[in-house]
Short mmCIF file of C-alpha atoms in Angstrom, two decimals:
data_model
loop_
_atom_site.label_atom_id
_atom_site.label_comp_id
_atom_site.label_asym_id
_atom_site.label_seq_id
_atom_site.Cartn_x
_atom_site.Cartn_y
_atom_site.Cartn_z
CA UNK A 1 16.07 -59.97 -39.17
CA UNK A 2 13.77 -58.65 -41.92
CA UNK A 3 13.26 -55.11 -41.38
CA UNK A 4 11.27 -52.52 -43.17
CA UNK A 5 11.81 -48.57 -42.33
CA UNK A 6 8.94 -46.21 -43.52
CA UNK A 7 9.33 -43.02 -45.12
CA UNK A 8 6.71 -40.04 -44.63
CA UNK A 9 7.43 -36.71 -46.48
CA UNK A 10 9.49 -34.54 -44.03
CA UNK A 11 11.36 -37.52 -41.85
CA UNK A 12 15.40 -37.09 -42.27
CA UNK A 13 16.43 -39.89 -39.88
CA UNK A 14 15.40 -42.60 -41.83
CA UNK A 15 18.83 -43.15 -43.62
CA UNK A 16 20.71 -43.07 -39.99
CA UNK A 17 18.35 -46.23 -39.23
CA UNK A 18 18.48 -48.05 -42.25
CA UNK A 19 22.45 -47.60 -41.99
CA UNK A 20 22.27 -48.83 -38.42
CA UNK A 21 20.25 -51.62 -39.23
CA UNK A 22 22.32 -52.81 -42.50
CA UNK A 23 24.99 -52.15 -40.07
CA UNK A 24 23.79 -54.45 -37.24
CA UNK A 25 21.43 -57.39 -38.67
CA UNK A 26 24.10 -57.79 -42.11
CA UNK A 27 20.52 -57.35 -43.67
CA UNK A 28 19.34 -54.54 -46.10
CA UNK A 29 16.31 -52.82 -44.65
CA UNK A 30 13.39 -52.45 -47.28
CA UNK A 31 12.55 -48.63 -47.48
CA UNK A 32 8.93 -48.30 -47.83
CA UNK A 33 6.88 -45.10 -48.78
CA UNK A 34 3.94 -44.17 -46.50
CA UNK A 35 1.15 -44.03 -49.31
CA UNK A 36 2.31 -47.85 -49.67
CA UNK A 37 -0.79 -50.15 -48.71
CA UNK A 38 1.14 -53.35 -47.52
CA UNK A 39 4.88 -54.45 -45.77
CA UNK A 40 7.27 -56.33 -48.01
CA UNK A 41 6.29 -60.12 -46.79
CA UNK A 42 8.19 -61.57 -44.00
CA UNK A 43 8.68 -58.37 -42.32
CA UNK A 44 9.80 -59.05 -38.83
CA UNK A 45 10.52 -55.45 -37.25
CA UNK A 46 8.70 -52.07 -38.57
CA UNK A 47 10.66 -49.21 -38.18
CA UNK A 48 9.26 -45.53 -37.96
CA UNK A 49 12.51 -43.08 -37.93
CA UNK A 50 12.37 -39.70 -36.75
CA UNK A 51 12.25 -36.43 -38.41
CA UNK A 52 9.31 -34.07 -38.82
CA UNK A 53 7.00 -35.77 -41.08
CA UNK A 54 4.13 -33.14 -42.52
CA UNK A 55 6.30 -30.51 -40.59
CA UNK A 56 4.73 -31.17 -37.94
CA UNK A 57 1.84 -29.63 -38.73
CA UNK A 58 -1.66 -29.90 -36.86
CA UNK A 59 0.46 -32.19 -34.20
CA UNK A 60 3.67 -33.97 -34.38
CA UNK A 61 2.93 -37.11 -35.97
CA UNK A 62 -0.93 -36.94 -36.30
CA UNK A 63 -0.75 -37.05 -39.79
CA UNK A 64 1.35 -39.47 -40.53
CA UNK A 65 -0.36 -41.47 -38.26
CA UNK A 66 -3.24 -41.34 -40.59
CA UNK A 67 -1.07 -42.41 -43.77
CA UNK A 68 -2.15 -45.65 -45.82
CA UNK A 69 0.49 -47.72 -44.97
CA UNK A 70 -0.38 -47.15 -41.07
CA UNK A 71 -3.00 -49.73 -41.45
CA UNK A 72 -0.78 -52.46 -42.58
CA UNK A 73 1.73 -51.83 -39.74
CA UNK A 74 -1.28 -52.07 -37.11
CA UNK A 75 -2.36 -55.27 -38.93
CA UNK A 76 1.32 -56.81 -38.51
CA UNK A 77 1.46 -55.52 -34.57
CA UNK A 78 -1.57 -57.01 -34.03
CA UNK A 79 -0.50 -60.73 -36.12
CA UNK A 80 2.46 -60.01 -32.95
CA UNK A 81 4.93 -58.55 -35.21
CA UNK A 82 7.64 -56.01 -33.71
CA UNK A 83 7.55 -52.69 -34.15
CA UNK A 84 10.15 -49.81 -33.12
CA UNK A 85 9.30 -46.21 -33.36
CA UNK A 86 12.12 -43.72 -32.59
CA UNK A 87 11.55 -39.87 -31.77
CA UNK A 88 8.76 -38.63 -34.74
CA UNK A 89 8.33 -42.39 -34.73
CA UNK A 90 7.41 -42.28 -30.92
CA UNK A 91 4.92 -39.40 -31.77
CA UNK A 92 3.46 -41.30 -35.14
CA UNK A 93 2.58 -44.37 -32.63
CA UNK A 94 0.99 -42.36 -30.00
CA UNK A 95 -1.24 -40.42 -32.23
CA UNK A 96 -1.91 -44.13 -33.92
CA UNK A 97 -3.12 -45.21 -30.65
CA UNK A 98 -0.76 -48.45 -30.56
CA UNK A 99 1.00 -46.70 -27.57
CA UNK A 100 -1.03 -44.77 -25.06
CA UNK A 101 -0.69 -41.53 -24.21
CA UNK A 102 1.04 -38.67 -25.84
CA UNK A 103 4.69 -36.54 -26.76
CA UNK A 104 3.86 -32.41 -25.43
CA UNK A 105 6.15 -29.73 -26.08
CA UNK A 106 9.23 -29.94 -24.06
CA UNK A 107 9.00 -28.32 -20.44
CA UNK A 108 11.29 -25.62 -20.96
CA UNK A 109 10.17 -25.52 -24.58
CA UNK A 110 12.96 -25.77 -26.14
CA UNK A 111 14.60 -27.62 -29.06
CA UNK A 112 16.79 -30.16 -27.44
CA UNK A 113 19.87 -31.76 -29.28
CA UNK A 114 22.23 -33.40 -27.06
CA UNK A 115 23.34 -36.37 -25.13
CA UNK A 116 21.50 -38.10 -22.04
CA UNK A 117 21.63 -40.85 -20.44
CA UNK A 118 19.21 -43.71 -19.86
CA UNK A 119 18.33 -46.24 -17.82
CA UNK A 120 17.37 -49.49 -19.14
CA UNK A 121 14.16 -50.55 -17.09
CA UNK A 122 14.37 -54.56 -17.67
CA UNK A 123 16.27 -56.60 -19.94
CA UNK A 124 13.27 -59.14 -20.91
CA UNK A 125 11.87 -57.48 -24.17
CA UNK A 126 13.34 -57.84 -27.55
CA UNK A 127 14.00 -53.81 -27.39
CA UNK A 128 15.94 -54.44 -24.16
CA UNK A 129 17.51 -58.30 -24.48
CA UNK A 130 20.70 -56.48 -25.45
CA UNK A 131 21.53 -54.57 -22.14
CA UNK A 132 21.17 -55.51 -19.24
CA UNK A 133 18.56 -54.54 -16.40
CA UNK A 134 19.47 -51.51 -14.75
CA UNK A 135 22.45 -50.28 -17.35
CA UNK A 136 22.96 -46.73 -17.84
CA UNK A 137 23.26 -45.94 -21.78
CA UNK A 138 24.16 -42.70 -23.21
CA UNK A 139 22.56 -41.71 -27.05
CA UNK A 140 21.70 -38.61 -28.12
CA UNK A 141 18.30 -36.46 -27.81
CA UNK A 142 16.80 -34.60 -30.32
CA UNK A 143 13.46 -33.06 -30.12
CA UNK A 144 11.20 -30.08 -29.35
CA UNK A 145 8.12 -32.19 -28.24
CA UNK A 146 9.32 -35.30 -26.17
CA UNK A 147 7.67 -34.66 -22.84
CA UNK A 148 5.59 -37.68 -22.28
CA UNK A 149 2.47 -37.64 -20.68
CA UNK A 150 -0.47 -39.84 -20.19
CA UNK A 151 -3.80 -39.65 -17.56
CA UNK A 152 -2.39 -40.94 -14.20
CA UNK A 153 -4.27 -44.27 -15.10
CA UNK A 154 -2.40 -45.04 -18.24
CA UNK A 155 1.22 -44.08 -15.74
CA UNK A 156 -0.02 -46.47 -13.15
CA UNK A 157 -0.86 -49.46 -15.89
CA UNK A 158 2.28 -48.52 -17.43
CA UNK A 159 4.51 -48.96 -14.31
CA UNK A 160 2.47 -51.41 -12.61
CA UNK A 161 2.91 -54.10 -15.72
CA UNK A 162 6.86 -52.89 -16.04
CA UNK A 163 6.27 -51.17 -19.44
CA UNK A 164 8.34 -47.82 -19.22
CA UNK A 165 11.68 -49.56 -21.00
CA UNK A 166 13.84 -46.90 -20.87
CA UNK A 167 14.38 -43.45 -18.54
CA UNK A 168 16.01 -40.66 -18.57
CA UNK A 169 18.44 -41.05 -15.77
CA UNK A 170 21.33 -39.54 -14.09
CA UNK A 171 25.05 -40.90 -15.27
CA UNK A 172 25.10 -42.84 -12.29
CA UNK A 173 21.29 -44.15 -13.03
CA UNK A 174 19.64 -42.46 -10.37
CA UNK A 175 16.26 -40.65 -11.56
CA UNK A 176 16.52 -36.81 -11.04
CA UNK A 177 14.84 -33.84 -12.56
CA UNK A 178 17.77 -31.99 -13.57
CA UNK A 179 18.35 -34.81 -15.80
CA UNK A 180 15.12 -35.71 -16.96
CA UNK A 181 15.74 -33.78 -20.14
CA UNK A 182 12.22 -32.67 -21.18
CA UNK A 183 9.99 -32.91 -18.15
CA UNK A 184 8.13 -36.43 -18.92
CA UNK A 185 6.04 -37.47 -16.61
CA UNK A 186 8.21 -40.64 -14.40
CA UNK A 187 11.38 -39.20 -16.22
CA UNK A 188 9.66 -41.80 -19.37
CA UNK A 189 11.77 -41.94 -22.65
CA UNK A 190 10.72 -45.04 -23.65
CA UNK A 191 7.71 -46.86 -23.37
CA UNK A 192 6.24 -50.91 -24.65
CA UNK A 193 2.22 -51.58 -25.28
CA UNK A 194 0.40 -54.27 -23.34
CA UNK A 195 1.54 -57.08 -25.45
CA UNK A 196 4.93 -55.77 -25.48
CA UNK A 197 5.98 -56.46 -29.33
CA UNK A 198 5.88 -52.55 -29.58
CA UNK A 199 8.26 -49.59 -28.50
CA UNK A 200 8.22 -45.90 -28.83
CA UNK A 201 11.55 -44.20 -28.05
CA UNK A 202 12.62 -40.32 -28.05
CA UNK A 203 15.94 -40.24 -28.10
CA UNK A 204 17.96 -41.94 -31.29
CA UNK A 205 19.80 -45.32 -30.40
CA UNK A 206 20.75 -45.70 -34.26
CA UNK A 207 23.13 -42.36 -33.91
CA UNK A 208 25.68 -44.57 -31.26
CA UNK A 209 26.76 -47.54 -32.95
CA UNK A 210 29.95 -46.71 -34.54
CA UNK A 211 32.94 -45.22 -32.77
CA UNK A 212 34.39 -43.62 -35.02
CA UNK A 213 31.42 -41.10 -34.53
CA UNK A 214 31.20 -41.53 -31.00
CA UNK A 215 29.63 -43.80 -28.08
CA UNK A 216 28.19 -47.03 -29.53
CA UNK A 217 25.85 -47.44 -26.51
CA UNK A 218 22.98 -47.64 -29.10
CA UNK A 219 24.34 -51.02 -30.51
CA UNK A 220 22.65 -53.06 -27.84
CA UNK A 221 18.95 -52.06 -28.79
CA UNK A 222 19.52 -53.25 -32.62
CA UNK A 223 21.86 -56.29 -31.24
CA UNK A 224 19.05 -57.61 -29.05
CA UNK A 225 16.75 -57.47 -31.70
CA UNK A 226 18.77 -58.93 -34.12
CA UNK A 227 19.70 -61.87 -31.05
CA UNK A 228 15.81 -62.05 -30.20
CA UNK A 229 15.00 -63.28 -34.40
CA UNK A 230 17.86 -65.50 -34.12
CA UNK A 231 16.24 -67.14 -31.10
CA UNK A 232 13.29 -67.89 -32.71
CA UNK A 233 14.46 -69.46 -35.97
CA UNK B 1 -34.52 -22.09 -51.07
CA UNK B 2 -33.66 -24.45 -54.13
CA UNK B 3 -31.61 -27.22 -54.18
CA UNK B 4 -28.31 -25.70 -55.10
CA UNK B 5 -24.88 -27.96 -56.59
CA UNK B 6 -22.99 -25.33 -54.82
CA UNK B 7 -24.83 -24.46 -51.28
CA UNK B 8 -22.18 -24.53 -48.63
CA UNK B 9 -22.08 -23.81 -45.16
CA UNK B 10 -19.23 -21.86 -42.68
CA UNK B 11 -18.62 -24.46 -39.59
CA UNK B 12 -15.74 -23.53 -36.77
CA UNK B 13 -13.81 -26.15 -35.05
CA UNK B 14 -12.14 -25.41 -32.07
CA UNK B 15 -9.62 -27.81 -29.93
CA UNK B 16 -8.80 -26.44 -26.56
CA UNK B 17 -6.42 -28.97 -24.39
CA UNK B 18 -8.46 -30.87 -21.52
CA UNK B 19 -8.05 -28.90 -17.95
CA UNK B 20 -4.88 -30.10 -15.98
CA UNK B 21 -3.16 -31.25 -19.31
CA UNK B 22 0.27 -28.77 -18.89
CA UNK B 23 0.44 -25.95 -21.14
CA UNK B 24 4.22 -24.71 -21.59
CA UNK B 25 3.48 -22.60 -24.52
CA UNK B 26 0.22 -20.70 -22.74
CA UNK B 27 2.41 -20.35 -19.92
CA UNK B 28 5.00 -18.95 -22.04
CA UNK B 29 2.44 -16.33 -23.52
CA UNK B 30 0.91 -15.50 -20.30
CA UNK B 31 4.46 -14.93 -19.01
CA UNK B 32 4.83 -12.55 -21.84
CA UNK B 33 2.12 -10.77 -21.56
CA UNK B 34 2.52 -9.92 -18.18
CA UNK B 35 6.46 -8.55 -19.01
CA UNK B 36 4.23 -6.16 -21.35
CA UNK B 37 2.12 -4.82 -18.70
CA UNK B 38 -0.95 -6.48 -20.18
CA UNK B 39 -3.20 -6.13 -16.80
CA UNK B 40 -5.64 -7.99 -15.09
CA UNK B 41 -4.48 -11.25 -16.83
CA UNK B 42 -5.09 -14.07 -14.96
CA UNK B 43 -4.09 -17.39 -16.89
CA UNK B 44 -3.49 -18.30 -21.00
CA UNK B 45 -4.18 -21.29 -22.62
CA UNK B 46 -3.38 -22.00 -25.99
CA UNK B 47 -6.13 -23.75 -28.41
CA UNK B 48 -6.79 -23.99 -32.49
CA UNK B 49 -9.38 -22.62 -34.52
CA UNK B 50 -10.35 -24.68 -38.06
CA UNK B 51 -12.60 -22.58 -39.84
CA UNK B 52 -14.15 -25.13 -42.70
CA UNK B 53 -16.30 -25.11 -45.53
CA UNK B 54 -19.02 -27.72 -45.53
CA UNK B 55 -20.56 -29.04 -48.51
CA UNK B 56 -24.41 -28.72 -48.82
CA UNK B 57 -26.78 -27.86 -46.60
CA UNK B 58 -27.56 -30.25 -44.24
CA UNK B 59 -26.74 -29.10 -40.68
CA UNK B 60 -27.39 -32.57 -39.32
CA UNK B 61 -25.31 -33.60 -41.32
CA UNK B 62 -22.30 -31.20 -41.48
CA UNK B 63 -22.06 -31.21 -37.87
CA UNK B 64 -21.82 -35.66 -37.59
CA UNK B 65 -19.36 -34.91 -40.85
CA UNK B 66 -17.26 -32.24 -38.75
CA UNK B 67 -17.33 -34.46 -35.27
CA UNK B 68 -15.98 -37.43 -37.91
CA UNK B 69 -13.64 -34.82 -38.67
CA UNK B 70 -12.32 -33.79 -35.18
CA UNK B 71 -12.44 -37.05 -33.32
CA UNK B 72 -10.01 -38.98 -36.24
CA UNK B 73 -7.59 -36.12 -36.89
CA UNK B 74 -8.51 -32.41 -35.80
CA UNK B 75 -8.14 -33.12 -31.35
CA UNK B 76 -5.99 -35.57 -30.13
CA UNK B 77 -8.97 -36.25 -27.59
CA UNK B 78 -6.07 -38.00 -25.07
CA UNK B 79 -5.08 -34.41 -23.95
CA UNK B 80 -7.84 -32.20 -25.94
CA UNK B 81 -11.26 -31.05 -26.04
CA UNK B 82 -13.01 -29.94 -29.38
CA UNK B 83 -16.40 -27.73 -29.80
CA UNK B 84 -18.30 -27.61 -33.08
CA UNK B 85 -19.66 -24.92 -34.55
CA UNK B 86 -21.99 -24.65 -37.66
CA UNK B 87 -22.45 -21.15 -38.67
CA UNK B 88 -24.67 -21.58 -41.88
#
């Protein structure tokens, strides 16, 4: 799995995910700057890492959204090509319009840095291949602006063609507010577009795969990945 | 008036969010307004204000420049609403 993370002034998670990846695929992600016009060739799986690109100013991720190399990463979703955005990443794709919708400030407005857990929606995407349907995964949160929300006929499209991947869940995976971290709309963390060969994700799979930090619950998202490029060679 | 290299004009962009979007931060400041004794306060929303020089003097054309402007990066039109304003 060829793998390219961008780099916006301002993100600071883009290290954790390059580590994860190197980590996970036995491949060194390329680490390319946003005023970059094109991917490194043979790119199989953009990466947009989280942070606070531009500080967040105007709105999170709007400007990045609007950096050079954005074009080239909708030209290689639209050739089909996979794309994962995580947490700033989530926001970048939203404001890019490849996911619908948008990331508001938290309902009880505040910073959130912790644990949840999730529940894996279906197990048929390459973002999901490497959990099962219906598993409960704890990784950690952190965000101020993560509460998703979309017009209720984006929700309805999303649900009704099984495109909300992940949610935030009770331990036991039941859905409940007190657990639904920031207040998105259907408890959404993460979400795929139409075609499916994108996701946007709040909370930070990379930061569980190694146990001498922790849970490693976030291996499966990378392992599936890496599993769903092995499959097609 | 002659043709002027440096004519300019004052334009005001404002992005308001789209009724029913949920406002946690105007709900926050109408909150705290009311814990000051503030009266008669009904509701707060929370907007921005761009205030923007224009090149030239071209209303026409400052105003299709600032629209450019607001629907690719000033309002995120999912959730807001933007008003232009060209004040010469």
């Amino acid at each position: 799995m060829k793998s390219a993370v961008l780099v916006f002034p301002g993100i600071n998670r883009e290290r954790d995910m390059a580590r994860t990846l190197r980590l996970i695929s036995g491949q060194e992600p390329a680490m390319v700057w946003h005023a970059d016009t094109a991917l490194p060739a043979g790119t199989d799986l953009v990466v947009i890492p989280g942070g606070f690109s531009y500080g967040d100013y105007l709105r999170c991720g709007a400007i990045a959204a609007r950096a050079p190399i954005m074009n080239a990463v909708r030209e290689h979703a639209a050739r089909g090509g996979l794309v994962l955005g995580v947490c700033n990443g989530f926001q970048i794709l939203c404001e890019t319009g490849l996911l619908p919708g948008v990331l508001m400030r938290n309902a009880a407005l505040k910073f959130i840095c912790k644990d949840v857990y999730l529940r894996v929606e279906r197990s048929d995407t390459p973002f999901t291949c490497g959990y099962n349907a219906g598993q409960v995964i704890r990784v950690p949160v952190a965000h101020g602006e993560g509460n998703y929300v979309a017009d209720a006929a984006t929700v309805a499209a999303l649900e009704a063609g099984g495109r909300v991947a992940y949610r935030y869940c009770a331990p036991d995976g039941a859905l409940d507010p007190a657990w639904n971290v920031n207040g998105a709309i259907n408890s959404i963390a993460g979400i795929l577009n139409e075609r499916g060969n994108v996701l946007g994700l709040m909370p930070h799979p990379e930061n569980h795969v190694e146990s001498s930090i922790g849970p490693t619950d976030g291996r499966g998202l990378f392992a599936g990945l890496v599993q769903h490029f092995a499959k097609a060679a | 008036m002659p043709e002027s290299g440096l004519a300019s004009m004052k334009a005001r962009v404002t992005v308001t969010l789209k009724s029913g979007v949920l406002d946690p931060q105007g709900k926050a400041i109408e909150g705290a307004l009311k814990s000051l004794g503030v009266s008669g306060v009904a509701s707060v929303r929370q907007g921005k204000v761009f205030d923007i020089e224009v090149e030239g003097a071209d209303r026409a054309r400052a105003e299709a420049a600032l629209k450019d402007a607001a629907e690719k990066l000033l309002a995120n039109t999912v959730i807001e609403n933007y008003r232009i304003e060209v004040v010469g």
